[in-house]
Short mmCIF file of C-alpha atoms in Angstrom, two decimals:
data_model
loop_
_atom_site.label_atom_id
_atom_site.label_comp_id
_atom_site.label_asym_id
_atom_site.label_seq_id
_atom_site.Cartn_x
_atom_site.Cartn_y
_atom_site.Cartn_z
CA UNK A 282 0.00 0.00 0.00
CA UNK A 283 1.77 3.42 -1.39
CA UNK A 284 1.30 6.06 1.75
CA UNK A 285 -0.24 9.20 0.88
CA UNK A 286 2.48 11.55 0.07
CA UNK A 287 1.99 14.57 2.19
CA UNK A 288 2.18 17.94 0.21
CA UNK A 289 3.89 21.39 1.20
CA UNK A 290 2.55 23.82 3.22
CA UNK A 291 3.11 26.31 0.62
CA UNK A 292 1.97 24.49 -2.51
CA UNK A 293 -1.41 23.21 -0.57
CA UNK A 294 -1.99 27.53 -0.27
CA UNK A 295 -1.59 27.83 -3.82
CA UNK A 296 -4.30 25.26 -5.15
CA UNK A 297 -7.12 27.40 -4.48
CA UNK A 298 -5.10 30.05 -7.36
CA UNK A 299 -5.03 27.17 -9.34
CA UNK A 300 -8.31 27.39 -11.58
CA UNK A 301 -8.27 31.29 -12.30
CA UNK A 302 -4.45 30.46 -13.79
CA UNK A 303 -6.52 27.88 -15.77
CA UNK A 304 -9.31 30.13 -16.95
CA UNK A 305 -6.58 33.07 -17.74
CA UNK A 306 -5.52 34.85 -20.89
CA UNK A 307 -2.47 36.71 -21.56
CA UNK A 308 -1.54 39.74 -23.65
CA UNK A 309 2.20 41.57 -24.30
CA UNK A 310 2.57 44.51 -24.20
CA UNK A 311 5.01 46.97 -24.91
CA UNK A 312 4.78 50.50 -23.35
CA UNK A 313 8.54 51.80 -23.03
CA UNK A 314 10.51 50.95 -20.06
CA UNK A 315 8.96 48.07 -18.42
CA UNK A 316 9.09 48.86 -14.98
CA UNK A 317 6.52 51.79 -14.85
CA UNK A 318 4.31 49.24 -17.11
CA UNK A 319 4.36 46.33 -14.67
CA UNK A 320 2.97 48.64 -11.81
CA UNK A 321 0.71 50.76 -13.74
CA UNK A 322 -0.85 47.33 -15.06
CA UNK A 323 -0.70 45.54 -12.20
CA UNK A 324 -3.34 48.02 -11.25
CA UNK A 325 -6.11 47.61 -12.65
CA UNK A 326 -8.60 44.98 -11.15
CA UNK A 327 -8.83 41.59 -12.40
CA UNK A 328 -4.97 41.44 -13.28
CA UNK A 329 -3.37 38.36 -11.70
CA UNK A 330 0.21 38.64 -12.73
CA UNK A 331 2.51 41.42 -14.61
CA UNK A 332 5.86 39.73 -15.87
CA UNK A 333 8.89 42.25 -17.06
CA UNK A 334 10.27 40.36 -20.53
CA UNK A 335 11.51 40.96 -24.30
CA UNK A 336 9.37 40.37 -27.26
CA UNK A 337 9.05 41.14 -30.89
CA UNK A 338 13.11 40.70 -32.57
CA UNK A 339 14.69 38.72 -34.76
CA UNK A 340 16.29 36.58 -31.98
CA UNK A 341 15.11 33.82 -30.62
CA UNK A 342 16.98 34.51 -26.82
CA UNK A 343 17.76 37.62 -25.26
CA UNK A 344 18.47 39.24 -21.95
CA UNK A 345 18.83 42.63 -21.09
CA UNK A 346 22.42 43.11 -22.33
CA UNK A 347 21.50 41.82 -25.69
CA UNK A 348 18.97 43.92 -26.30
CA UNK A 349 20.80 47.06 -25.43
CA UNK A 350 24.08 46.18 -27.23
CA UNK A 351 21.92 45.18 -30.48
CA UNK A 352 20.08 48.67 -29.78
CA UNK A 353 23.54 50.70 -29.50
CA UNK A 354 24.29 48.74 -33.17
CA UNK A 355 21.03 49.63 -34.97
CA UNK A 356 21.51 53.26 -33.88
CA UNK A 357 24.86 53.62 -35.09
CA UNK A 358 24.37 51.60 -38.58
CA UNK A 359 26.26 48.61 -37.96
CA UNK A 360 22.83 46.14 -37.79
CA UNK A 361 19.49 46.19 -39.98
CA UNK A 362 18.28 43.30 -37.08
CA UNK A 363 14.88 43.86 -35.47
CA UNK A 364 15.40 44.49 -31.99
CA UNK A 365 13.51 43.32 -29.16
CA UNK A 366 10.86 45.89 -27.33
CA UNK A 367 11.05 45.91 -23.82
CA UNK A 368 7.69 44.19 -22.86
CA UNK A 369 5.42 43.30 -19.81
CA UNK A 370 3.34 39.93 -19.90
CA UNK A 371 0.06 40.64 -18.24
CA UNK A 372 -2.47 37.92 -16.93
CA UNK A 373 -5.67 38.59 -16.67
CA UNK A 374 -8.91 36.91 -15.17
CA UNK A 375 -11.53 37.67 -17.76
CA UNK A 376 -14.21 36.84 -15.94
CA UNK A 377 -13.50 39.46 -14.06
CA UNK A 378 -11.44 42.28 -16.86
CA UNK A 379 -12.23 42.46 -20.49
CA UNK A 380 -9.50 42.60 -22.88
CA UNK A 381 -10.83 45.94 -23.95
CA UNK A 382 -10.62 47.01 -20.54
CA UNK A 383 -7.12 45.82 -20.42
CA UNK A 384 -5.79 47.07 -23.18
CA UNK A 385 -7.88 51.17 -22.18
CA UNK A 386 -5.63 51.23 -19.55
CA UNK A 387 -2.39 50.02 -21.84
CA UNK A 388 -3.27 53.04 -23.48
CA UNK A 389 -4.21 55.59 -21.22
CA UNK A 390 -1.07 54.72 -19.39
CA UNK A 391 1.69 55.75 -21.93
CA UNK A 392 1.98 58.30 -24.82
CA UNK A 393 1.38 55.91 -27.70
CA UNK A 394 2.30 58.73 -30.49
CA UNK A 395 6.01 58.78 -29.53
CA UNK A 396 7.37 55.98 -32.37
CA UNK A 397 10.60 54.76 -30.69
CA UNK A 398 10.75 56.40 -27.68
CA UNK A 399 8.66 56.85 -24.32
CA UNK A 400 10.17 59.63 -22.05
CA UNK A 401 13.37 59.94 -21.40
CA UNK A 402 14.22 56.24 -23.01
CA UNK A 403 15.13 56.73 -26.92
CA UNK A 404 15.38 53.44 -28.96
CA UNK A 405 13.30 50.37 -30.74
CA UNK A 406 13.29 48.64 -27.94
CA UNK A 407 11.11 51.65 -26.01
CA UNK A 408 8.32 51.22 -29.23
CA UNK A 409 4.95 50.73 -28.10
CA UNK A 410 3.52 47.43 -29.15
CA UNK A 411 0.57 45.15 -28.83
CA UNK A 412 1.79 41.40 -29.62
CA UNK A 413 -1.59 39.39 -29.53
CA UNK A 414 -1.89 35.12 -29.59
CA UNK A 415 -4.77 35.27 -31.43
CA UNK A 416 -7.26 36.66 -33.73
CA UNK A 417 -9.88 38.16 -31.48
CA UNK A 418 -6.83 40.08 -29.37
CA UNK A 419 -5.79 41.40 -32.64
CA UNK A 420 -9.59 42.22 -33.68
CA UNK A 421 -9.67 44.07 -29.94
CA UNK A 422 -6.04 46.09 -30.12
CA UNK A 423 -7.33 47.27 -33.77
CA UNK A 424 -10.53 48.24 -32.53
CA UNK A 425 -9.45 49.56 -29.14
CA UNK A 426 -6.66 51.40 -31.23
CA UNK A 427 -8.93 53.20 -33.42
CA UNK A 428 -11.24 54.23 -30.53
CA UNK A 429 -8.07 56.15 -29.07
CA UNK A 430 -6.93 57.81 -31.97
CA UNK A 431 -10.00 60.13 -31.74
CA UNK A 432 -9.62 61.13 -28.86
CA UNK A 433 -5.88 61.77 -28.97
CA UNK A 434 -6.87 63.51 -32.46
CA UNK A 435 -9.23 65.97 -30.71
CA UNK A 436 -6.71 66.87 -28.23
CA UNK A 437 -4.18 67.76 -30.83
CA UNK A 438 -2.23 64.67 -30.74
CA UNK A 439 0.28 62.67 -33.77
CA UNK A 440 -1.54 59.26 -34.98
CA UNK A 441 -0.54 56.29 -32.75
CA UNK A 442 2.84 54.54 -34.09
CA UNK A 443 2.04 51.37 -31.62
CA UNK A 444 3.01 48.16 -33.22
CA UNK A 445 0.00 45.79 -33.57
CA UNK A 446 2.00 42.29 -34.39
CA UNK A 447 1.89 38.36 -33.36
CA UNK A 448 3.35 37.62 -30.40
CA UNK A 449 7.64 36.49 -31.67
CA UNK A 450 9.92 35.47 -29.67
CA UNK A 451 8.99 36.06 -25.98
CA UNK A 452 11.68 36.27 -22.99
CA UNK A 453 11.30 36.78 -19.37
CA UNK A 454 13.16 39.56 -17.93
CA UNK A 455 15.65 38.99 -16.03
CA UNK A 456 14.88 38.71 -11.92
CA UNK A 457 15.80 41.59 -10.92
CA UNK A 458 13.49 43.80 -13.59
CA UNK A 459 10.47 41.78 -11.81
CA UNK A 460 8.43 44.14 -9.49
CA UNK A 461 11.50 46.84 -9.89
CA UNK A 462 9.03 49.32 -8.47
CA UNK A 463 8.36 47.51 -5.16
CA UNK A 464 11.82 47.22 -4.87
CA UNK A 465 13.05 50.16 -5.86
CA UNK A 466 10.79 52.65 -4.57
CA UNK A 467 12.76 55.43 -6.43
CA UNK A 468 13.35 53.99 -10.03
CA UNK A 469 13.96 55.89 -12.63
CA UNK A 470 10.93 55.64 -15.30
CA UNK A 471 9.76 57.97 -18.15
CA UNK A 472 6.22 56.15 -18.20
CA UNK A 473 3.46 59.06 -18.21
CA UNK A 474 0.41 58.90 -20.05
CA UNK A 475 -1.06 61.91 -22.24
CA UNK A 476 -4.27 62.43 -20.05
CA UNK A 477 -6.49 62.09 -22.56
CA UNK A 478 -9.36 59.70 -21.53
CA UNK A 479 -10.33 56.51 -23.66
CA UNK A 480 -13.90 56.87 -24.89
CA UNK A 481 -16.41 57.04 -22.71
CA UNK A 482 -14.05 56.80 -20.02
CA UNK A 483 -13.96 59.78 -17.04
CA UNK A 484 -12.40 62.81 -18.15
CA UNK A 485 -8.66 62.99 -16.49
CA UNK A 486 -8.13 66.66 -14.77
CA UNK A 487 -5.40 68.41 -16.53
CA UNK A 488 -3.65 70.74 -14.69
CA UNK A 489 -4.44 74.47 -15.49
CA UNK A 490 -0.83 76.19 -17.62
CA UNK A 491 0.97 78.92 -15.20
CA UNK A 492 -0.58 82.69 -15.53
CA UNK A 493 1.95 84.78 -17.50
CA UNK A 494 1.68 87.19 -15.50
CA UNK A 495 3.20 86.25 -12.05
CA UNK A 496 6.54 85.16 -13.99
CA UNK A 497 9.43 87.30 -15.07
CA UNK A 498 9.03 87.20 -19.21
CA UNK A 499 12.86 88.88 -18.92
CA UNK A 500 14.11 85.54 -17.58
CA UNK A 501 12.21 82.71 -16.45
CA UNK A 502 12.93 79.26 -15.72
CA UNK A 503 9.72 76.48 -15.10
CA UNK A 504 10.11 73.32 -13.87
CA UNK A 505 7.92 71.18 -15.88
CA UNK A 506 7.33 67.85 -13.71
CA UNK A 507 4.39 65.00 -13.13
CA UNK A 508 2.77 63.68 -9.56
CA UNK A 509 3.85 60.41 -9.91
CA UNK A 510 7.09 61.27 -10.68
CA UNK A 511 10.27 60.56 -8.02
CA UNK A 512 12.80 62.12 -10.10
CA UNK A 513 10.83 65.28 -9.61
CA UNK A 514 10.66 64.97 -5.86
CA UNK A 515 14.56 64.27 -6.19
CA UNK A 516 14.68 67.41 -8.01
CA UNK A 517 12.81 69.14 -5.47
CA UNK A 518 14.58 67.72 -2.17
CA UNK A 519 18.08 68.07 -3.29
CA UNK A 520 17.68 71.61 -5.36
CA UNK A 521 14.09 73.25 -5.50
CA UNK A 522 14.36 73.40 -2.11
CA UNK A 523 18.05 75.42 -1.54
CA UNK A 524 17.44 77.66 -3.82
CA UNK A 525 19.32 81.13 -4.20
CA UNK A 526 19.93 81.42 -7.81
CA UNK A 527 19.14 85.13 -9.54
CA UNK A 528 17.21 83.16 -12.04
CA UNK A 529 13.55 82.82 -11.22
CA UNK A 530 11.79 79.63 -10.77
CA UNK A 531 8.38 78.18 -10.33
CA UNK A 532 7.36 74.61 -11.18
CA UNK A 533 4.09 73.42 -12.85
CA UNK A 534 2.04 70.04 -13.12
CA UNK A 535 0.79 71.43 -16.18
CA UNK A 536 2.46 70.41 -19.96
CA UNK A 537 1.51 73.65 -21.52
CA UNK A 538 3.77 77.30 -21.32
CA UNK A 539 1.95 79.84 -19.76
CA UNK A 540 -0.30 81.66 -21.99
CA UNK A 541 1.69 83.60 -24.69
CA UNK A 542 4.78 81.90 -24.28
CA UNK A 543 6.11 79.29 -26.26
CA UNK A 544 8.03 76.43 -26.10
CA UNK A 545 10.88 74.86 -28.99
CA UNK A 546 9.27 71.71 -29.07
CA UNK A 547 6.77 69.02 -27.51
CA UNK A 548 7.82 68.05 -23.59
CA UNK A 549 8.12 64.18 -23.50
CA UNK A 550 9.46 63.56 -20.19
CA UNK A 551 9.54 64.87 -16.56
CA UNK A 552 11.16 66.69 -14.93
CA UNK A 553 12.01 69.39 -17.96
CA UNK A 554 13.30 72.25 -17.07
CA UNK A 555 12.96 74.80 -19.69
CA UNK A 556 14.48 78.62 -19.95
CA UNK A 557 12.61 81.08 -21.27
CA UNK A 558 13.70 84.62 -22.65
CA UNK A 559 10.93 86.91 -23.50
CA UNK A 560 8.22 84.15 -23.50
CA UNK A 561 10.11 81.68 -25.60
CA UNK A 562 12.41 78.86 -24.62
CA UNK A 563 16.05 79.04 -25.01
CA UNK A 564 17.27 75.71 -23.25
CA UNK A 565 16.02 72.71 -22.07
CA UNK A 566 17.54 70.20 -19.43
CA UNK A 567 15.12 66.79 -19.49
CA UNK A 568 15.47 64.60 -16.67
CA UNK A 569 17.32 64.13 -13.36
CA UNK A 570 18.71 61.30 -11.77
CA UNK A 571 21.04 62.87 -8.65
CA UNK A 572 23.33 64.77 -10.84
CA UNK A 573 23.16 68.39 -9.24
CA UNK A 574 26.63 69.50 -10.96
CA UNK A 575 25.73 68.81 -14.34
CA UNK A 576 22.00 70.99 -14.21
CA UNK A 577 24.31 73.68 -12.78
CA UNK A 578 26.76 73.28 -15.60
CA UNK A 579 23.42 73.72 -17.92
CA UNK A 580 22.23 76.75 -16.09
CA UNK A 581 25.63 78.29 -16.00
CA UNK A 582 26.22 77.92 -19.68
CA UNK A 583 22.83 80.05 -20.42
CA UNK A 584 23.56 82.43 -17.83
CA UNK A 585 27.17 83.53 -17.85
CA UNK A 586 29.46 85.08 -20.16
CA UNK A 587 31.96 83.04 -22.27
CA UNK A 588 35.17 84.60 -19.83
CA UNK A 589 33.50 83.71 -16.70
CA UNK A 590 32.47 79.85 -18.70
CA UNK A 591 36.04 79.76 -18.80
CA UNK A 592 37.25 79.78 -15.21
CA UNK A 593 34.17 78.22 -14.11
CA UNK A 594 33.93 75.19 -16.12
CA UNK A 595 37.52 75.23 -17.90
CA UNK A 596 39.70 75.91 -14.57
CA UNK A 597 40.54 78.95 -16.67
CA UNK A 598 42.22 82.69 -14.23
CA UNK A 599 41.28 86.35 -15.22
CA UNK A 600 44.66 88.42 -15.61
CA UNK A 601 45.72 89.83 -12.18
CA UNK A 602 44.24 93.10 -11.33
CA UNK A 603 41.12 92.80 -14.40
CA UNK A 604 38.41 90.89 -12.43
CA UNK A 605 35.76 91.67 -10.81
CA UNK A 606 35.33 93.04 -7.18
CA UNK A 607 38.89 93.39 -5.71
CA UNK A 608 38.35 97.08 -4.61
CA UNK A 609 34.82 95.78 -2.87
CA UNK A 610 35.18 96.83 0.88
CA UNK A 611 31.25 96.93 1.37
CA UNK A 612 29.77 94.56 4.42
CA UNK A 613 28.13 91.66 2.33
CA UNK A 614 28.60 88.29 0.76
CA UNK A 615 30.05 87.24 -1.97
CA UNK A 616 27.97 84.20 -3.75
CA UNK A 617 27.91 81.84 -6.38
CA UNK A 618 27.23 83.27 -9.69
CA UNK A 619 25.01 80.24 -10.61
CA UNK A 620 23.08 78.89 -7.47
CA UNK A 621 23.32 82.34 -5.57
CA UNK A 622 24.78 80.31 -2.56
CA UNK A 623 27.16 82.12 -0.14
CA UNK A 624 30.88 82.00 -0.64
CA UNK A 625 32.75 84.07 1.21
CA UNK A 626 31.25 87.46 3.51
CA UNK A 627 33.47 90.85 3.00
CA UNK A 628 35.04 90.76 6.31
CA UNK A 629 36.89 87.46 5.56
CA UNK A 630 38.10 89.56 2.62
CA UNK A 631 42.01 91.15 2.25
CA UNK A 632 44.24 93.17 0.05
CA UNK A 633 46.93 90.24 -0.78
CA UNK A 634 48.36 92.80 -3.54
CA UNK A 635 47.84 89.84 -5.80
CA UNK A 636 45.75 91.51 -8.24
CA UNK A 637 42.74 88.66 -7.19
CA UNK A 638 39.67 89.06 -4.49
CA UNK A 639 41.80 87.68 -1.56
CA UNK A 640 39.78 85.80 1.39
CA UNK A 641 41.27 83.91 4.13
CA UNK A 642 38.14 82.20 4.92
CA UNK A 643 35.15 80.88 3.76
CA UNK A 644 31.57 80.49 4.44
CA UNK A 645 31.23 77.39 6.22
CA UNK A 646 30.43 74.31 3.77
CA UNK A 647 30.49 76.50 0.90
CA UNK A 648 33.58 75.65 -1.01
CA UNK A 649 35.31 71.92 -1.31
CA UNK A 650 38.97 71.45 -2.01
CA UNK A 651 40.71 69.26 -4.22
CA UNK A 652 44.66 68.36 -5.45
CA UNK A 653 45.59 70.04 -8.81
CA UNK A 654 48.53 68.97 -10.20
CA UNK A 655 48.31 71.19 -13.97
CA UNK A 656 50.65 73.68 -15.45
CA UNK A 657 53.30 71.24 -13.87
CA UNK A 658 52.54 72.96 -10.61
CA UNK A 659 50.93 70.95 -7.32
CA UNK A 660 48.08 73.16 -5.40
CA UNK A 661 45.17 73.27 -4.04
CA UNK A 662 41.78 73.69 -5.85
CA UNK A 663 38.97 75.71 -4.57
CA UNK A 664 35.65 75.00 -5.79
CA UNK A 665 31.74 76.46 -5.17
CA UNK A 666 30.26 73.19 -3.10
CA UNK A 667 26.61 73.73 -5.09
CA UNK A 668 27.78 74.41 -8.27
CA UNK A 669 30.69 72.39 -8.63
CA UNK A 670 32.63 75.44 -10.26
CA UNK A 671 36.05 76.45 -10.11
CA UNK A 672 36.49 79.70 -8.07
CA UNK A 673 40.83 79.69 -7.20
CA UNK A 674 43.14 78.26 -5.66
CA UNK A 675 43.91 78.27 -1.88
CA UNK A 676 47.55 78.98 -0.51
CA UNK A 677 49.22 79.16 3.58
CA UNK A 678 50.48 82.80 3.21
CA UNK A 679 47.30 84.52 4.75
CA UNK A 680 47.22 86.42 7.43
CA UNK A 681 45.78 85.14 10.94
CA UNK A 682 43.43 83.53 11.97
CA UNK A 683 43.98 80.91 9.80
CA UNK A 684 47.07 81.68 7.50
CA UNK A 685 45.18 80.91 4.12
CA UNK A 686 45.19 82.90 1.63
CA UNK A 687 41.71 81.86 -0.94
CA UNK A 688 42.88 83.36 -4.05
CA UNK A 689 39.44 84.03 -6.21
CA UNK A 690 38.64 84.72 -9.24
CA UNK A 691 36.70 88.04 -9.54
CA UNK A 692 34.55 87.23 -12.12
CA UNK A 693 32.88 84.58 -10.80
CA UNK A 694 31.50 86.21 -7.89
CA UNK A 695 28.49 87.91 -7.15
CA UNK A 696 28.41 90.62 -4.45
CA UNK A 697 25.20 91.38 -2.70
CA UNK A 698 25.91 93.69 0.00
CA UNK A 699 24.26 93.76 3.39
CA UNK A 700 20.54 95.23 4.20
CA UNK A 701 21.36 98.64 4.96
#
């Protein structure tokens, strides 16, 4: 007599799942970078599962690598191959979720006008794509495809470039793409829908432009970002909220300019932080991912003059005795010509008889220090802490307290002198 074999805890839990997996359909579909698509799907009731995979090339198996290398080929020539898109496999009950209902929220979810590209991810593998198993999901993604088009054509919207295609060549992502979101609170994802509502679906909200006139048409710069959006809030935490910069700055929710204004192009991804000049834009910077020096580098490049570009960004020195502010004996503080941040106050301030704006110390935090070994020399670099410029070079022949001597170059100061 063969003894009943006596199953595991966990796999007794997951019989009950085991007839909606039976009664389940499947759809893939691409929407850009995969992990915003897993969560975004994951969503919407009657979804069981959301898998992160590959789908639609030429080969038969990929991984992530593959795919990116083959992508870096296409783009510079050197392969006529059909790349994978990045893909998410979604399971669906449908006695509980239609495949119409499944695929609205596909498309309310991402900008499906974008061809190769969704936000801030460029490439073929980025397309958005439909890759049905069968006739009626292809009869659906036409259908539900044509629906959409109207209403993205009376909001002023391109016609949709999604690819509608047999499901080719299929391949799970690998683990560590699966639930990236849940993981990885903070993930970087370009995945933000256009707002316009499916047919006969609600109407979404869409945040009212910025009034024209509460900004500075001189000089303006607007932070364009989106709520669901943790680059933004990165923006927000680690610059929004210290700033001192001359430049103006207001953010929006909103995709439009304010009224009037204009901008060079379509925004595609968030946060975009746009210059304008008399009501028109002069410079973008799309994106952030932690990198505080390079959006200063941007801003400084629209803001200062070519000399001061030099020393900041090209360790260049003004002539002795031709920069800025040497004679400046007013109480005050001398700032970063960028971010506006303090540098070093007046009374730190000395004649060296060097011909440069001669400190011998700064404001505390402001600068950071680093070896410099060019012009066959070996000093000491000074540079702004929040802009990452270069400012001088810091010597031990000042005068007391502490015997340095911060030798600055003029012209990349700004002076603003004490409230009277």
């Amino acid at each position: 007599m063969i003894r009943p074999t006596i199953l595991p805890a966990l796999l007794l839990a997951l019989l009950p799942l085991a007839p909606a997996l039976a009664a389940s359909e499947s759809i893939v579909l691409g929407m850009g970078c995969f992990w915003g698509a897993e969560r975004r799907m994951s969503e919407i009731p009657g979804v069981l599962d959301v898998e992160s995979g590959y789908a639609g090339g030429d080969a038969e198996r990929v991984g992530y690598r593959d795919v990116l290398s083959l992508e870096r080929q296409i783009r510079g020539g050197r392969s006529d191959a059909r790349n994978h898109a990045e893909v998410v496999k979604v399971t669906f009950d449908p006695a509980r979720v239609s495949l119409e209902r499944v695929l609205i929220g596909f498309w309310e979810n991402h900008d499906p006008t974008q061809g190769d590209r969704q936000g801030n991810d460029i490439g073929s593998n980025y397309r958005s794509a439909i890759y049905w198993t069968d006739a009626d999901q292809r009869a659906v993604a036409i259908e539900t495809r044509d629906a959409y088009q109207q209403a993205l054509s009376a909001a002023g919207y391109g016609p949709i470039t999604t690819e509608i295609a047999p499901l080719s060549n299929y391949n799970r992502a690998e683990t560590y793409h699966q639930d990236y979101l849940t993981k990885n609170p903070d993930g970087y994802c370009g995945l933000g829908g256009t707002r316009v509502a499916y047919p006969g679906e609600p109407a979404k909200p869409r945040p009212q432009p910025l009034a024209a006139d509460a900004l500075d048409r001189d000089r303006q710069l607007i932070v364009f970002e989106a709520e669901d959006c943790p680059y933004c809030k990165a923006f927000r935490t680690e610059v929004l909220a210290h700033w001192s910069s001359d430049v103006p700055v207001v953010t929006t929710f909103s995709s439009e300019p304010p009224s009037g204004w204009t901008l060079a192009k379509t925004l595609f991804a968030t946060p975009t932080m746009v210059l304008f000049e008399d009501g028109r834009e002069v410079a973008r910077y799309t994106g952030y991912q932690g990198d505080k020096e390079r959006f200063w580098k941007w801003l400084g490049f629209q803001i200062l003059t070519p000399e001061q570009q030099k020393i900041a960004f090209e360790q260049g020195t003004e002539r002795a005795f031709t920069g800025s502010h040497l004679d400046e004996k007013r109480p005050g503080v001398f700032v970063d010509p960028i971010t506006g941040a303090p540098l070093f106050r007046s009374d730190a301030k000395f004649d060296s008889g060097t011909g440069w704006p001669s400190f011998f110390n700064p404001v505390e935090g402001a600068i950071t220090l680093q070896e410099d070994r060019s012009h066959g020399m070996r000093r000491i670099e000074v540079r702004s802490a929040s802009s990452g410029i270069h400012l001088g070079h810091v010597f031990n022949d000042g005068p007391p307290p502490t015997g340095k001597r911060y030798c600055i170059n003029g012209n990349v100061l700004t002076f603003v002198p004490d409230p009277e």
